[in-house]
Coordinates of C-alpha atoms in Angstrom, one line a residue:
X653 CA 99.4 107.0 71.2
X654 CA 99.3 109.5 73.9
X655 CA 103.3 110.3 73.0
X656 CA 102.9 111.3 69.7
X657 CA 100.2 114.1 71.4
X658 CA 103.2 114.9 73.8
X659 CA 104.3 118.2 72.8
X660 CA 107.1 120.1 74.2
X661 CA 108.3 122.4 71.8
X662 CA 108.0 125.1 74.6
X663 CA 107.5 125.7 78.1
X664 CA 103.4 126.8 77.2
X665 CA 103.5 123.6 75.5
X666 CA 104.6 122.0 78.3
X667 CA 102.1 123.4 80.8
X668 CA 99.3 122.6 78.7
X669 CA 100.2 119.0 79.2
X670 CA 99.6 119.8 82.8
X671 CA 95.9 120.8 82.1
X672 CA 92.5 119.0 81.9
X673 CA 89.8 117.3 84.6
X674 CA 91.6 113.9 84.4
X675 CA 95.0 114.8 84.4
X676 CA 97.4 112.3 85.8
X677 CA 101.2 112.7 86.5
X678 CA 101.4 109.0 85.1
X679 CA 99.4 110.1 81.9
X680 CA 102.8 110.6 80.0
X681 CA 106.5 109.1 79.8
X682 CA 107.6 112.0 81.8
X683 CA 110.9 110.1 82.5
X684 CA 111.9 109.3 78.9
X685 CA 111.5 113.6 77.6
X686 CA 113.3 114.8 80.8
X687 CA 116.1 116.6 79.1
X688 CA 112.9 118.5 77.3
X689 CA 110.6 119.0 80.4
X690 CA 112.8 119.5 83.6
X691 CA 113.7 122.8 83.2
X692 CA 110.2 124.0 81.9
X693 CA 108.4 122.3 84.6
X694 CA 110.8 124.0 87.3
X695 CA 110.5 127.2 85.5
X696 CA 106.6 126.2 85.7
X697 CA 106.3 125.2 89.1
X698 CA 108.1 128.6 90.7
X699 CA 106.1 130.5 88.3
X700 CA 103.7 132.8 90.8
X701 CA 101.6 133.6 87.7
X702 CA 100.1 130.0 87.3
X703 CA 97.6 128.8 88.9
X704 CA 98.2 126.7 92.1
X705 CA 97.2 123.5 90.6
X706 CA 99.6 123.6 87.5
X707 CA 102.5 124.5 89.7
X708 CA 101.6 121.9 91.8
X709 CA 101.4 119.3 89.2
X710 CA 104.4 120.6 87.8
X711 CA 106.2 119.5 91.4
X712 CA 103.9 115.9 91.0
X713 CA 105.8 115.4 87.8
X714 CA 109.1 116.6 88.7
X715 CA 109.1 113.7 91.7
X716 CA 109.5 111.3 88.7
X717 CA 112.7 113.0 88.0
X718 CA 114.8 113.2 91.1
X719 CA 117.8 115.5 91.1
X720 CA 119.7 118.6 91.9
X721 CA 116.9 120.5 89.6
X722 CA 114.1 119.2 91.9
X723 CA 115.8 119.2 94.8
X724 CA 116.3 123.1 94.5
X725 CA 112.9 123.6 93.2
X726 CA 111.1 121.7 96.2
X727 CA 113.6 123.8 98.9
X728 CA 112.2 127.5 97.1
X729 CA 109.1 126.7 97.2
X730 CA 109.1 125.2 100.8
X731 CA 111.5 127.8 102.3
X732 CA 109.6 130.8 100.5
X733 CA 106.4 130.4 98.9
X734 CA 103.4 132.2 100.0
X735 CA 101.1 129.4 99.8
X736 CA 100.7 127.2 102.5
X737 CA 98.7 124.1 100.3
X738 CA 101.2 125.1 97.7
X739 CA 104.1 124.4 100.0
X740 CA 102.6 121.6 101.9
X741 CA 102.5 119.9 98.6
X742 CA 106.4 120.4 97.9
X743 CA 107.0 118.6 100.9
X744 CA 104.9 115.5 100.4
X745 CA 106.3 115.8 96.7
X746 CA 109.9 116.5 97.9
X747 CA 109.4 113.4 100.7
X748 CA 107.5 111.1 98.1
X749 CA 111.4 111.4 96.6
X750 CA 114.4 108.8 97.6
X751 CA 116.3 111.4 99.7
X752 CA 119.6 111.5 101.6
X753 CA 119.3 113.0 105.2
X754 CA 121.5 115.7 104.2
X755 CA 119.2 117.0 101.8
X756 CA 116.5 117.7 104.8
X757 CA 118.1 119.5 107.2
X758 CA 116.0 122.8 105.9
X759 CA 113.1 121.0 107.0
X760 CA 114.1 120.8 110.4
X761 CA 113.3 124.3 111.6
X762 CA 109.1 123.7 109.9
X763 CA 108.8 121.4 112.4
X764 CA 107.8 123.8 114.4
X765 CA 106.2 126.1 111.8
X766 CA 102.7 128.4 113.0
X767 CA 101.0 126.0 110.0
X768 CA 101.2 122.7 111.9
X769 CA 99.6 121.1 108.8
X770 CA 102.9 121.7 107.4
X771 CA 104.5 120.7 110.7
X772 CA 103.0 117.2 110.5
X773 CA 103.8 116.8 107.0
X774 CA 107.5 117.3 107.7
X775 CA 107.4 115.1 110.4
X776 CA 106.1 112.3 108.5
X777 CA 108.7 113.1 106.0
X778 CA 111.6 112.7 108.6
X779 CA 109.9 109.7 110.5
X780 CA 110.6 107.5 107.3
X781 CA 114.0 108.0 107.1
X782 CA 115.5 105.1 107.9
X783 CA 119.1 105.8 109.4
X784 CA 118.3 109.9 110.5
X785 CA 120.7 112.0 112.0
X786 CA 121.5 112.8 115.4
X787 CA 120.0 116.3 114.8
X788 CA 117.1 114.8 112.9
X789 CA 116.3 112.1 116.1
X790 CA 116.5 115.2 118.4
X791 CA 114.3 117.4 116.4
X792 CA 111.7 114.2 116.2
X793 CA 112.2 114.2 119.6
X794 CA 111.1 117.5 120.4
X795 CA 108.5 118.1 118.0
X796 CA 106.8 114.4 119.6
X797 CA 107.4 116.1 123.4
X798 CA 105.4 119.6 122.2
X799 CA 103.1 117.8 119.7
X800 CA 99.0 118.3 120.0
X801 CA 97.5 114.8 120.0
X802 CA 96.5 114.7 116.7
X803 CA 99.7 115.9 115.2
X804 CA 101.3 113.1 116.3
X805 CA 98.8 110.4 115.0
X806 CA 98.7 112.4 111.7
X807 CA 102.4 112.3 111.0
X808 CA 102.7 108.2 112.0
X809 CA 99.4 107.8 109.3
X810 CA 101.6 109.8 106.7
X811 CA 104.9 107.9 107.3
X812 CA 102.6 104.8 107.3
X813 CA 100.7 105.5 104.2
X814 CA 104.2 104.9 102.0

């Protein structure tokens, strides 16, 4: 079976499970090694010296294991990294996540970031909340008032694409 293949005597071992053409996140029982692979794969995914794709895979596996650990890696890499496909992809990881409303407050502020690709995938995020805050409604709020056109439509498609 693919298991006994599943090697994670390190974090190198780790990220080569992360490699190939037809890589998918569902390709292994992520869920069952976590104590093994969470903090390689975090250590992975903030790594600036791996290519964009591991790291980014690294955050598509790390949605299978929600917590504190991914939590903290999907803020770092959304509040800091240099890459705006890299980030854009810790938000629709971080949002693809059961989340509490407290846990996106950080978010709040990229509404209204100079990458409105990353704009509209935050506002998708919050739209699917289902009981938001009164800061969160405001922030929707504003962000639908100052909105281009297709922002808006692009957001609604993402929060209706769950």
């Amino acid at each position: 079976s693919a298991m006994s293949a599943f090697d994670l005597s390190s974090q190198e071992a780790v990220r080569r499970q992360l490699e190939g053409m037809e890589w998918r996140s569902n390709q292994y029982d992520w869920k069952t090694k976590r104590a093994a692979v969470e903090g390689p794969l975090a250590a992975i995914a903030r790594s600036e010296a791996q290519p964009h794709f591991i790291r980014g895979r690294a955050l598509e596996v790390l949605t299978l294991m929600p917590g504190p650990l991914a939590l903290e890696v999907f803020e770092a890499l959304i509040q800091q990294d240099q890459s705006p496909v890299l980030r854009r992809r810790a938000v629709d990881c971080l949002c693809a996540m059961p989340l509490a409303t407290t846990e996106l407050d950080y978010l709040l502020p990229l509404l209204e970031s100079p990458d409105r690709h990353l704009g509209v995938r935050v506002a998708g995020c919050l739209a699917k909340i289902t009981a938001p805050s009164l800061e969160i409604r405001t922030s929707m709020q504003r962000y639908r008032a100052s909105a281009q056109q297709w922002e808006i439509q692009s957001a609604d498609i993402m929060r209706e694409s769950e």
